[in-house]
Tab-separated table of C-alpha atoms and ligand atoms in Angstrom:
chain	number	residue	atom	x	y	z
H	18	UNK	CA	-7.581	-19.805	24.660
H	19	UNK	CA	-4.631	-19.321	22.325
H	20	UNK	CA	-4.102	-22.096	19.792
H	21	UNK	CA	-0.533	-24.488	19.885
H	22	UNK	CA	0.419	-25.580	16.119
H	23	UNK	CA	4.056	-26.824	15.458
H	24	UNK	CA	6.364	-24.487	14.325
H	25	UNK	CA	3.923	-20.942	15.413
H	26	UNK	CA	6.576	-20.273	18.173
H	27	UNK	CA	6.666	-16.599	17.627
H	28	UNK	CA	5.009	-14.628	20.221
H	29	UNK	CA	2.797	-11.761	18.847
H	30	UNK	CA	1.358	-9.020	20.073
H	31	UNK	CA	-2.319	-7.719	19.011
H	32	UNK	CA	-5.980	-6.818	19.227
H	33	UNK	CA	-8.757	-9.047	19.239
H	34	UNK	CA	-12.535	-9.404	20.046
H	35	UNK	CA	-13.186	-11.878	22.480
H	36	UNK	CA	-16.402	-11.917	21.915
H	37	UNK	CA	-19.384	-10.332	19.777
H	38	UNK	CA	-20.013	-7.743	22.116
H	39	UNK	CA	-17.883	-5.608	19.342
H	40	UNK	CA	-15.121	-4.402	21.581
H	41	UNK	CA	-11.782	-5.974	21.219
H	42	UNK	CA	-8.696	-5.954	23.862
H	43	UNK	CA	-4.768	-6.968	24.150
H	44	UNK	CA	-4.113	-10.040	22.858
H	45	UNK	CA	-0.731	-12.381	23.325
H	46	UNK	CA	-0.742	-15.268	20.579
H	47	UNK	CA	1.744	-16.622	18.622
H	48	UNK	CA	2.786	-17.069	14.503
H	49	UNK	CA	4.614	-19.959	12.769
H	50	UNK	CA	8.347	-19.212	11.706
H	51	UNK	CA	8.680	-17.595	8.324
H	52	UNK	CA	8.833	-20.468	5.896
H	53	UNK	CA	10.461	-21.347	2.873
H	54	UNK	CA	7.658	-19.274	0.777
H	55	UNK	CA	6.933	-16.638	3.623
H	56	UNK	CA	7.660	-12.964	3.627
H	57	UNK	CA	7.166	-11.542	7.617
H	58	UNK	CA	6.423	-8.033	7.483
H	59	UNK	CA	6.236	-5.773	10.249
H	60	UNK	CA	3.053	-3.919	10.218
H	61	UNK	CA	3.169	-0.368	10.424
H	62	UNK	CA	-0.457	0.574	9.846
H	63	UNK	CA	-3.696	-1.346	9.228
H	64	UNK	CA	-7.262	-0.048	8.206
H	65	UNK	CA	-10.638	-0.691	9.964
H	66	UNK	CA	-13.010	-2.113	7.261
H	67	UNK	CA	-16.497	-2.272	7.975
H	68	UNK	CA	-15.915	-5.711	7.484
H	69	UNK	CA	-13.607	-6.300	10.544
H	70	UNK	CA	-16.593	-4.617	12.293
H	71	UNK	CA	-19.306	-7.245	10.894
H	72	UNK	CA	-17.004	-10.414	12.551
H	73	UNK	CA	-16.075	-8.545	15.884
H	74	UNK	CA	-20.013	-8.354	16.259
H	75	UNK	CA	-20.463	-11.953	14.806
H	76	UNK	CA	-22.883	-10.153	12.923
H	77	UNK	CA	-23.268	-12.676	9.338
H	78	UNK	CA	-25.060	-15.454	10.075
H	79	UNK	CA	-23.137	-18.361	8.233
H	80	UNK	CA	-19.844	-17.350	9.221
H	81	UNK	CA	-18.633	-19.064	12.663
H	82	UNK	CA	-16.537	-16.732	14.525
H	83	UNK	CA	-13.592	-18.495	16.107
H	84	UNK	CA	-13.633	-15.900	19.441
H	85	UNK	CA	-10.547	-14.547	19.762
H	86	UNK	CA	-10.648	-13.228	16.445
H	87	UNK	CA	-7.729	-10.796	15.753
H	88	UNK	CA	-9.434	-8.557	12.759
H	89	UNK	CA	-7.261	-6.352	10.308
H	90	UNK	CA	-7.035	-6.997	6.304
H	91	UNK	CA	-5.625	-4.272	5.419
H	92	UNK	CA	-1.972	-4.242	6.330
H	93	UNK	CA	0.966	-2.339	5.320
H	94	UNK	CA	4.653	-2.740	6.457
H	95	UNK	CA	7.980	-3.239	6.167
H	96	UNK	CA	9.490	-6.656	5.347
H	97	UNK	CA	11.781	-7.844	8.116
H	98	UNK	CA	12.143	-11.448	6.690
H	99	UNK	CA	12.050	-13.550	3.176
H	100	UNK	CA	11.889	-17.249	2.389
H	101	UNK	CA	14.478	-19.203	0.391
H	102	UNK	CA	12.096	-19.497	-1.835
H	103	UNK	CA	10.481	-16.109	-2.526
H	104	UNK	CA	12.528	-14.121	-5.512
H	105	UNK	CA	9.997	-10.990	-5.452
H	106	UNK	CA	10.644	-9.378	-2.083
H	107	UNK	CA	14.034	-8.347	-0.006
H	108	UNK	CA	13.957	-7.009	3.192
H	109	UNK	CA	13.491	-3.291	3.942
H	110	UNK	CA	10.681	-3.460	1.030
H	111	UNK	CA	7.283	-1.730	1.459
H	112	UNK	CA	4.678	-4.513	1.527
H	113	UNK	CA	0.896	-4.942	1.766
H	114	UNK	CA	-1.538	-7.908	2.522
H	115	UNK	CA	-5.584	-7.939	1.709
H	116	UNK	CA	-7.929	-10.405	2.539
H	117	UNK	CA	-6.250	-13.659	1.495
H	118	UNK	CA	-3.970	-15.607	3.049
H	119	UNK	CA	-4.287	-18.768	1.007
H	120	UNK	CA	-5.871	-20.440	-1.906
H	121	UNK	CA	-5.443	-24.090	-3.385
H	122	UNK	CA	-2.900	-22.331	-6.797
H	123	UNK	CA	-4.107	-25.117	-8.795
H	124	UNK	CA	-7.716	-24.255	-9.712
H	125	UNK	CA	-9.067	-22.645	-12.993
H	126	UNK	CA	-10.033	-19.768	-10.759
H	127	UNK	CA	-6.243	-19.448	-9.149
H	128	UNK	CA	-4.243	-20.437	-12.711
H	129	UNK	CA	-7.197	-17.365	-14.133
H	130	UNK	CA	-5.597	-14.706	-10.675
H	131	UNK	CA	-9.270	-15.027	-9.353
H	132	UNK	CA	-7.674	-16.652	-6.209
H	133	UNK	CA	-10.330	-15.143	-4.380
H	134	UNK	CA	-13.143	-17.184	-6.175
H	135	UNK	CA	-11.001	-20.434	-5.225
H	136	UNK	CA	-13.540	-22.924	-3.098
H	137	UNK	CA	-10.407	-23.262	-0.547
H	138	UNK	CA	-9.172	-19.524	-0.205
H	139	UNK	CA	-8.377	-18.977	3.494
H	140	UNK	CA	-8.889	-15.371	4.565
H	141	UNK	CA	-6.274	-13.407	6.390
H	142	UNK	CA	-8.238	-13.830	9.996
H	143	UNK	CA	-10.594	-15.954	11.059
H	144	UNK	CA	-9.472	-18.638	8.410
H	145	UNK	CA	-8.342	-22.393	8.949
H	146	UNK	CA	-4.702	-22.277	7.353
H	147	UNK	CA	-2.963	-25.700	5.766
H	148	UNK	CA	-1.331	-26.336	8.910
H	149	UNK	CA	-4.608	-26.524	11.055
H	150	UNK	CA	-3.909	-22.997	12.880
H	151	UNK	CA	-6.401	-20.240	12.690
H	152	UNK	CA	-5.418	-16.849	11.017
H	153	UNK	CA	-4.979	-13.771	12.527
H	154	UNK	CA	-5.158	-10.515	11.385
H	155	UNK	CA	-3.212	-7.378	11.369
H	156	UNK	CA	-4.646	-5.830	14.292
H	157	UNK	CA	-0.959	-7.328	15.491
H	158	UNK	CA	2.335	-5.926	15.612
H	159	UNK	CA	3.821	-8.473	12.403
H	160	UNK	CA	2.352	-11.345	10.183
H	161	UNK	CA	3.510	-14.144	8.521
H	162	UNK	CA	2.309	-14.474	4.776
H	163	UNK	CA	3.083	-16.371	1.780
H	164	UNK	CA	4.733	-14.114	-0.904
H	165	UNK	CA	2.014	-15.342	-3.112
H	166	UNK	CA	-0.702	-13.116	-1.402
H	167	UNK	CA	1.561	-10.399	-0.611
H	168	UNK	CA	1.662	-6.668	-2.980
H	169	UNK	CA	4.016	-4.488	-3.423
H	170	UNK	CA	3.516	-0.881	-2.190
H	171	UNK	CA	4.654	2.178	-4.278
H	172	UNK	CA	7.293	3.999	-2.560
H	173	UNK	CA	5.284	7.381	-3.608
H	174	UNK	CA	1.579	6.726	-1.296
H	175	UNK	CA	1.694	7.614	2.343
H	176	UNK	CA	1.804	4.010	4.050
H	177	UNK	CA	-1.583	5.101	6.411
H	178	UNK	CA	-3.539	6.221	3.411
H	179	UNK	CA	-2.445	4.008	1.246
H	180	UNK	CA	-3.590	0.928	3.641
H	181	UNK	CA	-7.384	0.497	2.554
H	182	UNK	CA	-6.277	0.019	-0.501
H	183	UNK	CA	-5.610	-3.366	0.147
H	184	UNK	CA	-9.459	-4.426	0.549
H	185	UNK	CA	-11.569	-0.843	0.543
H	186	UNK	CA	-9.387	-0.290	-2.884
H	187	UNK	CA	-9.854	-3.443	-4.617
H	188	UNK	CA	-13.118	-4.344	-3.794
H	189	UNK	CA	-14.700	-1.253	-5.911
H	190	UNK	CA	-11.808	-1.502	-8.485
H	191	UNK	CA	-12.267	-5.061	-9.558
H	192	UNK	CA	-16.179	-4.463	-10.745
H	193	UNK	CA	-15.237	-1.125	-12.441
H	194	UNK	CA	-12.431	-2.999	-14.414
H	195	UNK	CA	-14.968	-6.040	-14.955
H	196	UNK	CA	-16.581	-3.695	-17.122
H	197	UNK	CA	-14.297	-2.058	-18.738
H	198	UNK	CA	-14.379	1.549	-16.923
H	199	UNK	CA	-10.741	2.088	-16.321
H	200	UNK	CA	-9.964	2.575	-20.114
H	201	UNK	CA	-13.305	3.864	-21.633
H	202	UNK	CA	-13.899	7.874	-20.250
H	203	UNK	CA	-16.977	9.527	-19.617
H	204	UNK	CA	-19.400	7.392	-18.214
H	205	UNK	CA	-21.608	8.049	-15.623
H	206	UNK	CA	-21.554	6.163	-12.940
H	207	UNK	CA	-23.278	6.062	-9.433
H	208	UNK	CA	-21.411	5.213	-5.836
H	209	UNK	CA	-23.921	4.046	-3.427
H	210	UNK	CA	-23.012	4.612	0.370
H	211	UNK	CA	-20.175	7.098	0.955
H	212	UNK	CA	-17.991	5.533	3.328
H	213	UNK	CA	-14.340	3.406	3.227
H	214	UNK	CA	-15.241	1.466	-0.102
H	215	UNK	CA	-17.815	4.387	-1.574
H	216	UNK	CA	-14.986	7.223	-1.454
H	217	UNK	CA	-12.222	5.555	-2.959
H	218	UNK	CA	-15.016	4.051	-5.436
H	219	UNK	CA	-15.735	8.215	-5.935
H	220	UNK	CA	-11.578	8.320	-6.445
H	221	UNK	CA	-11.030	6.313	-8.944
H	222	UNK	CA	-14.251	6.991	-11.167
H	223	UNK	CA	-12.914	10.402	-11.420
H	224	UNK	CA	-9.373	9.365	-11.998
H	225	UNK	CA	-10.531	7.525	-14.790
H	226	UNK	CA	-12.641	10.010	-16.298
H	227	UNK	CA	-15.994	9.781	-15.576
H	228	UNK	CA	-19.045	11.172	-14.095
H	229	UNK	CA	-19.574	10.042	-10.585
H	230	UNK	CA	-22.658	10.262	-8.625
H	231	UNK	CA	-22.618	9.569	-5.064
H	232	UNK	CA	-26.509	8.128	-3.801
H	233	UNK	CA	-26.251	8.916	0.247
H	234	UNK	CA	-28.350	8.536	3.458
H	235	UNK	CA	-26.150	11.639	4.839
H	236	UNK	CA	-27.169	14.725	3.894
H	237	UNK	CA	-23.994	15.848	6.244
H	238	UNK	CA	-21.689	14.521	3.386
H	239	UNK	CA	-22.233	16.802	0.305
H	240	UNK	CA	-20.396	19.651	0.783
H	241	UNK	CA	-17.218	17.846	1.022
H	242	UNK	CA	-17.888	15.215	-1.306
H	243	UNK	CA	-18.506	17.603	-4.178
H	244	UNK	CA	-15.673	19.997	-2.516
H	245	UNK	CA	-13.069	17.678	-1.936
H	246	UNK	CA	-13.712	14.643	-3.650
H	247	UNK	CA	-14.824	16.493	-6.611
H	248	UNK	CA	-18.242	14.118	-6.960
H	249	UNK	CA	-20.457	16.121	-10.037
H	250	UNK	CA	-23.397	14.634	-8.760
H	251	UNK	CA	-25.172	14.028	-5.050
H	252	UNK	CA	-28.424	12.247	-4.484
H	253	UNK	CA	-29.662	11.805	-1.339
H	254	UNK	CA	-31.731	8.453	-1.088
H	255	UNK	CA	-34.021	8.905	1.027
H	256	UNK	CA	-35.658	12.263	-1.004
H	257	UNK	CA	-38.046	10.665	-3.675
H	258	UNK	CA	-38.082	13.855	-5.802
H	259	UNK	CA	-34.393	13.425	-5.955
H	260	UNK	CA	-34.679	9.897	-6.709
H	261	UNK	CA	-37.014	10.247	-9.137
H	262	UNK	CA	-35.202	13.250	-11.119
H	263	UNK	CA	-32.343	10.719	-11.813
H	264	UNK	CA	-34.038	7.897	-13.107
H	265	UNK	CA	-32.795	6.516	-16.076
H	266	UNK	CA	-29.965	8.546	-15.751
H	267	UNK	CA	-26.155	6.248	-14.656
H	268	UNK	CA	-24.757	3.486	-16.616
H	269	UNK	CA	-23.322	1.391	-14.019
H	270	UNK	CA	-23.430	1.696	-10.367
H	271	UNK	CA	-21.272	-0.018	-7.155
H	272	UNK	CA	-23.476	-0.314	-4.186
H	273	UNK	CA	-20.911	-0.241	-0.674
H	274	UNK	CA	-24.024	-0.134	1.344
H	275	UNK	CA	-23.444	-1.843	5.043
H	276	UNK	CA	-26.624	-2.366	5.919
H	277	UNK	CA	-30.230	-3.870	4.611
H	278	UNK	CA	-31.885	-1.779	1.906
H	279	UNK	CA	-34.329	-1.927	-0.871
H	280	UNK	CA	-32.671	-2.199	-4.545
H	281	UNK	CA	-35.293	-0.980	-6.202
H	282	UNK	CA	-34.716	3.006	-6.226
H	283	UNK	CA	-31.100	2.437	-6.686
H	284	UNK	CA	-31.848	0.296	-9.771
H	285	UNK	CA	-34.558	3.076	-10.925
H	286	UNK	CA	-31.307	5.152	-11.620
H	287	UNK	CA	-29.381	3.247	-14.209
H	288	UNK	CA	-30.069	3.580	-18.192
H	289	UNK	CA	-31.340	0.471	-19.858
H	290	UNK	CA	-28.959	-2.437	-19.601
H	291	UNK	CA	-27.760	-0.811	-16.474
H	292	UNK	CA	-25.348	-3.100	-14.310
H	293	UNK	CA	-25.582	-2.646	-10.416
H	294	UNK	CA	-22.950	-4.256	-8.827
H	295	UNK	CA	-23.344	-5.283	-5.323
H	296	UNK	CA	-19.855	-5.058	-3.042
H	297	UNK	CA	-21.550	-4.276	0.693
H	298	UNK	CA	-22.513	-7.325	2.548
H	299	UNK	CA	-25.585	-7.048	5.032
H	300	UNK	CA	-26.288	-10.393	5.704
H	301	UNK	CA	-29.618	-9.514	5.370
H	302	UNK	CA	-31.631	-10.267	2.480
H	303	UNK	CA	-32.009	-7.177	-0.265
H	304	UNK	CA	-35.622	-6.226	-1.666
H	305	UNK	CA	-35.180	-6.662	-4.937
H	306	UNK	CA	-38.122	-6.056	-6.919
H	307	UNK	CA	-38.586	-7.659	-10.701
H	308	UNK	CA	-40.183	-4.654	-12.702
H	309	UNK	CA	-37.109	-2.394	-12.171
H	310	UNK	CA	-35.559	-5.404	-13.812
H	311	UNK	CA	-37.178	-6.445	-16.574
H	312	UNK	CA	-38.597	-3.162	-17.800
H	313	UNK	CA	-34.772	-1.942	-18.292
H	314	UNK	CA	-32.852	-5.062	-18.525
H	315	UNK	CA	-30.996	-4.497	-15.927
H	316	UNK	CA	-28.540	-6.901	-14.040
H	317	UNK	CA	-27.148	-7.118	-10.998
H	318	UNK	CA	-24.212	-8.605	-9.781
H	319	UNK	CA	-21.835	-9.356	-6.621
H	320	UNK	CA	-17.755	-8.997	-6.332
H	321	UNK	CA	-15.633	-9.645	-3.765
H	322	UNK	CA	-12.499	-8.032	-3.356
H	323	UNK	CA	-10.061	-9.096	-6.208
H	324	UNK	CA	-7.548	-11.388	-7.204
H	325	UNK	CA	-3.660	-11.112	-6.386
H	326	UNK	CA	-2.649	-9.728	-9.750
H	327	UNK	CA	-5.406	-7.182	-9.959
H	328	UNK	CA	-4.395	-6.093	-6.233
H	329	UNK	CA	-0.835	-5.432	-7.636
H	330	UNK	CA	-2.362	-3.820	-10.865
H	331	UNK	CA	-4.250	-1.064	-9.008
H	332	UNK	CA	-1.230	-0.596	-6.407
H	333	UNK	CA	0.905	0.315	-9.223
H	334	UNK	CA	-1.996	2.588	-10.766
H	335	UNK	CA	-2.569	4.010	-7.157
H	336	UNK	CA	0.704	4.847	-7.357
H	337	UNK	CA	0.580	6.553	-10.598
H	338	UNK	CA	-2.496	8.374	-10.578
H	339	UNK	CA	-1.614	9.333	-6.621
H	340	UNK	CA	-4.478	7.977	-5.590
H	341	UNK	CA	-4.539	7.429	-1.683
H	342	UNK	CA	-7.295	7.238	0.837
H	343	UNK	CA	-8.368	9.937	2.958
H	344	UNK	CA	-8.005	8.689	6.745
H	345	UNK	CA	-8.324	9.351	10.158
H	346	UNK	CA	-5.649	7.893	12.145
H	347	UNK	CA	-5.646	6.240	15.524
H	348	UNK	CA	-3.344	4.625	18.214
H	349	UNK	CA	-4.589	1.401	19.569
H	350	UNK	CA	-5.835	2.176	22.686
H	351	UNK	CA	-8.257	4.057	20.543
H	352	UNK	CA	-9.303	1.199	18.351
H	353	UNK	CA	-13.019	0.661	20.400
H	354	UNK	CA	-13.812	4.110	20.020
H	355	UNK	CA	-13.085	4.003	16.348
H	356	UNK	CA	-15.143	0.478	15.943
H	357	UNK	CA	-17.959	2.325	17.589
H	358	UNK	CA	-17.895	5.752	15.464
H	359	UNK	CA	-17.699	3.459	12.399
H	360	UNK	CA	-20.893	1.657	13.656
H	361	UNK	CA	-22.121	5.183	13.702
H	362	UNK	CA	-21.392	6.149	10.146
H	363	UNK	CA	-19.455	8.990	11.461
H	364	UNK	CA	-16.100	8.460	10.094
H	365	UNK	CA	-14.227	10.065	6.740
H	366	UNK	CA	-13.512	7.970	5.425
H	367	UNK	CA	-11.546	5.025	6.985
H	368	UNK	CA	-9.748	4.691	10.410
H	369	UNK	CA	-6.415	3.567	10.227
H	370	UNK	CA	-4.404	1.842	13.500
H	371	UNK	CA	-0.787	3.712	13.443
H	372	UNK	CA	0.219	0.087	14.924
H	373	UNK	CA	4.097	0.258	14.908
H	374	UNK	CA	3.640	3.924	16.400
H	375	UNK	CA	1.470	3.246	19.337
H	376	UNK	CA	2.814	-0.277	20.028
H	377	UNK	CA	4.267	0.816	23.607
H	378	UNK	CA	1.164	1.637	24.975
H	379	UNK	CA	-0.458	-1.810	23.680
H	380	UNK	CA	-3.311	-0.681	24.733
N	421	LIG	P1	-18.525	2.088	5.864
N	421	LIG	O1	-17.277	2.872	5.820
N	421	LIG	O2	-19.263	1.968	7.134
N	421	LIG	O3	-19.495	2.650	4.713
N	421	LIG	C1	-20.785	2.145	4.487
N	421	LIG	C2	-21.699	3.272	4.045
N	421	LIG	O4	-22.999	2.728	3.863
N	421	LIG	C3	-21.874	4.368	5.064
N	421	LIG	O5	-20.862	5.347	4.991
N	421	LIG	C4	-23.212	4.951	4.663
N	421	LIG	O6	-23.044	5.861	3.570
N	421	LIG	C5	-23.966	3.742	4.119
N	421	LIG	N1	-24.905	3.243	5.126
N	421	LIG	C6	-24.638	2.845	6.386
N	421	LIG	N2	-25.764	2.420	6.999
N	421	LIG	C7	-26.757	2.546	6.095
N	421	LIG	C8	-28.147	2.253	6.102
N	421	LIG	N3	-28.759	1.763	7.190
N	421	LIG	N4	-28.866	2.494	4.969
N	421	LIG	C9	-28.272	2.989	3.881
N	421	LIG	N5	-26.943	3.304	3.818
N	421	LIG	C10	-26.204	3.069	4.908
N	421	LIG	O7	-18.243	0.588	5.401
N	421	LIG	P2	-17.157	0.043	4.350
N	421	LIG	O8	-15.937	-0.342	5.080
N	421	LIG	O9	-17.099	0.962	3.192
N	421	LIG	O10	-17.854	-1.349	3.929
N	421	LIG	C11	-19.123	-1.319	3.300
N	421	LIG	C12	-19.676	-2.723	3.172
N	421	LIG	O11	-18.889	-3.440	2.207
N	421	LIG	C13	-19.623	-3.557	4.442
N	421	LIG	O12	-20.814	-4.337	4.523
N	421	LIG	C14	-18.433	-4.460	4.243
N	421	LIG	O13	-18.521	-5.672	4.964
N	421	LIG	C15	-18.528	-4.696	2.761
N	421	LIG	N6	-17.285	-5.120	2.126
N	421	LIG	C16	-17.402	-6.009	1.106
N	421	LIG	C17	-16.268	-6.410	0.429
N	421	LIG	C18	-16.403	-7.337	-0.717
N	421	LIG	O14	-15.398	-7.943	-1.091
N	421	LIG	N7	-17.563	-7.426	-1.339
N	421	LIG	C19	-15.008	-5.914	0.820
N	421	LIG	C20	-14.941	-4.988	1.849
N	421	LIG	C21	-16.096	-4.586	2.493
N	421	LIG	P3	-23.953	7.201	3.464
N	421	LIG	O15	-23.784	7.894	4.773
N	421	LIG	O16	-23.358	7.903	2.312
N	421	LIG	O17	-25.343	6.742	3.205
C-alpha cells in the first residue's frame, strides 16, 4: 500500500517490484513538494544496476525490503524546480542522482565528502528519509532530492550513456583514486567480472594510462573487449593454465563480481603487496584463503560507491576524457525482460530505461 507523509502530495508515476519474485509493474505513489533545499528533476533516463536487481529479488539477507520498492540509482534529468535555498542549480540544468539521498552533514565522514560512510546515509530507494517516508527510486517519471546529493552532468556525454555513471562509474573510480591510479600511468591492473561496473572499470584504467586486464567467466566477451574496449589483456577464470600464467603478474585489481566466488585465484594474480579491492556484493560469504595472503602480503579491501564530491570529480573528468558507458536502451514496458537478461549475464554492458521517452505507454 502506498505510504501518506505530510507534504508528499505529488502524484508520481513509476516501476516497482511488489514483491521478490524479481518482476516489477506500474506503480502510482506520491513525492513531498520540493523544499527549501530540494532540486526536482525530471528524469529522462535511469540505469539498471545489478544492484536494483539484488533488492527486486530481496536477494541480501540483512537488508529488509520495504515491498513496493521502486529501484533506480542512477538517474539523469532535467531540473524542473530549485529551492530557495539551493545556489548551485537553475532550472533547465542537466542533473544526476546516485545512491544517496541523505546523510547526517555533520559527521567526520560527511565534513571528510565520505557521506556515503555516514552511519545515517539514507539511500535513494528503499531508505527511511528524515520525514519518516520511504525513498523511491528513479524507476519514476521525477524525484525530489536535496541539492546536496545531486551532480552536475557535462553538457558534452549523451544523457543514456552517461547515466551509470552515477553508481556503475563511481563505485570502480573511488578505489582506483584511493590508490592513487588516476595520476600515476602504467600500472597494471586487473578488472574482475566484465559487466556494468567491470567495463567502465576497463574505461577508465585505460583513460588513465594503464594496463588493464579483464579476469572473465565469458569466454563470449573477448573479442570485443580487446576490440572495442581496447583491454591488453583477457583471462578467462575458469582456465587454470591461464590462471596460472598470470600469477604474480597485476598490481591492483577491482573485483565487480555479482555472485559467490573463491578469492584465492584472483589474489594468485597480483604482485607482492597486491591490493584487491572488493566492489560486487554477493551476500554470500567469499573463500578467502590465508596463504595467497600472507605469502605476498596482499590486502584486500571493500568500497562502496563514493562520496558527493568525488561523484562530481569524475563527472567533470567523464566529461573531459569523453568517457561514457556503452548501453543498451529500453522503454519501460521492457524493463522485466531487461531485469531477466541481466540475471543472465547477457547484457553489454548496462540497460538503460529511456523513461521520459516511453512514459505514454507506462507500461
Ligand atoms: P553485472 O552487470 O551483472 O556484472 C557482473 C559480472 O560478474 C558479470 O558481467 C559477469 O562477468 C560476472 N559474473 C556474473 N555471475 C558470475 C558468477 N557466478 N561467477 C563469476 N562471475 C560472475 O553487475 P553490475 O551492475 O556490474 O554489479 C556487479 C556487482 O557490484 C553487483 O553485486 C552489485 O550489487 C555490486 N555493486 C556494488 C556497489 C558498491 O558500492 N560496492 C555499487 C554498485 C554495484 P563475466 O561474464 O566477465 O564473468
Amino acid at each position: 500500500m502506498a505510504q501518506t507523509t505530510p507534504n508528499h502530495t505529488q502524484t508520481v508515476h513509476g516501476w516497482a517490484a511488489h514483491d521478490p519474485s524479481g518482476t516489477i509493474a506500474p506503480y502510482t505513489f506520491k513525492r513531498r513538494e520540493n523544499g527549501v533545499n530540494d532540486v526536482t528533476i525530471k528524469i529522462l533516463y535511469c540505469g539498471i544496476c545489478h544492484t536494483d536487481l539484488h533488492y527486486v529479488k530481496n536477494e541480501w539477507r540483512g537488508i529488509s525490503i520495504m515491498y513496493p520498492i521502486v529501484p533506480g540509482h542512477e538517474i539523469v534529468g532535467t531540473v524542473t524546480k530549485v529551492g530557495s535555498n539551493v545556489a548551485g542549480f537553475k532550472v533547465g540544468d542537466r542533473a544526476g542522482v546516485g545512491g544517496l539521498a541523505a546523510s547526517c552533514l555533520d559527521c567526520q565522514h560527511c565534513r571528510d565528502g565520505q557521506e556515503n560512510y555516514c552511519d545515517q546515509v539514507r539511500f535513494v530507494f528503499n531508505g527511511i528519509f528524515w520525514d519518516g517516508s520511504i525513498t523511491y527510486g528513479g524507476f519514476s517519471e521525477f524525484i525530489v532530492s536535496d541539492h546536496r546529493y545531486v551532480v552536475h552532468v557535462p553538457e558534452n556525454l549523451p544523457m543514456d550513456a552517461a547515466a551509470p555513471l552515477l553508481c556503475a562509474g563511481i563505485t570502480v573510480f573511488t578505489p582506483l583514486k584511493d590508490h592513487d591510479l588516476l595520476e600515476c600511468k602504467g600500472k597494471r591492473i586487473g578488472v574482475v567480472g566484465l559487466g556494468g561496473l567491470g567495463h567502465i572499470a576497463v574505461k577508465f584504467g585505460k583513460a588513465f594510462g594503464h594496463h588493464v586486464s579483464v579476469i572473465s567467466t565469458s569466454a563470449s566477451k573477448e573479442k570485443e573487449a580487446k576490440e572495442r574496449l581496447g583491454v591488453d589483456d583477457f583471462i578467462l577464470s575458469n582456465n587454470v593454465e591461464q590462471m596460472q600464467s598470470k600469477r604474480k603478474s597485476l598490481d591492483f585489481i577491482v573485483d565487480t563480481v555479482s555472485a559467490e566466488h573463491s578469492l584465492g585465484p584472483i589474489l594468485e594474480l597480483l604482485k607482492v603487496k597486491g591490493t584487491l579491492v572488493v566492489v560486487g556484493a554477493s551476500d554470500k560469504p567469499m573463500e578467502l584463503p590465508s596463504f595467497p595472503l600472507i605469502f605476498g602480503k596482499r590486502a584486500v579491501k571493500g568500497s562502496i560507491v563514493g562520496g558527493m564530491k568525488e561523484l562530481q570529480e569524475m563527472m567533470d573528468l567523464c566529461g573531459q576524457h569523453n568517457i561514457t558507458c556503452d548501453v543498451e536502451v529500453v522503454r519501460t514496458d521492457e524493463i522485466n525482460h531487461a531485469l531477466r537478461r541481466l540475471a543472465d549475464n547477457d547484457v553489454k554492458y548496462r540497460f538503460v530505461i529511456d523513461i521520459a521517452g516511453s512514459s505514454s505507454s507506462k507500461g
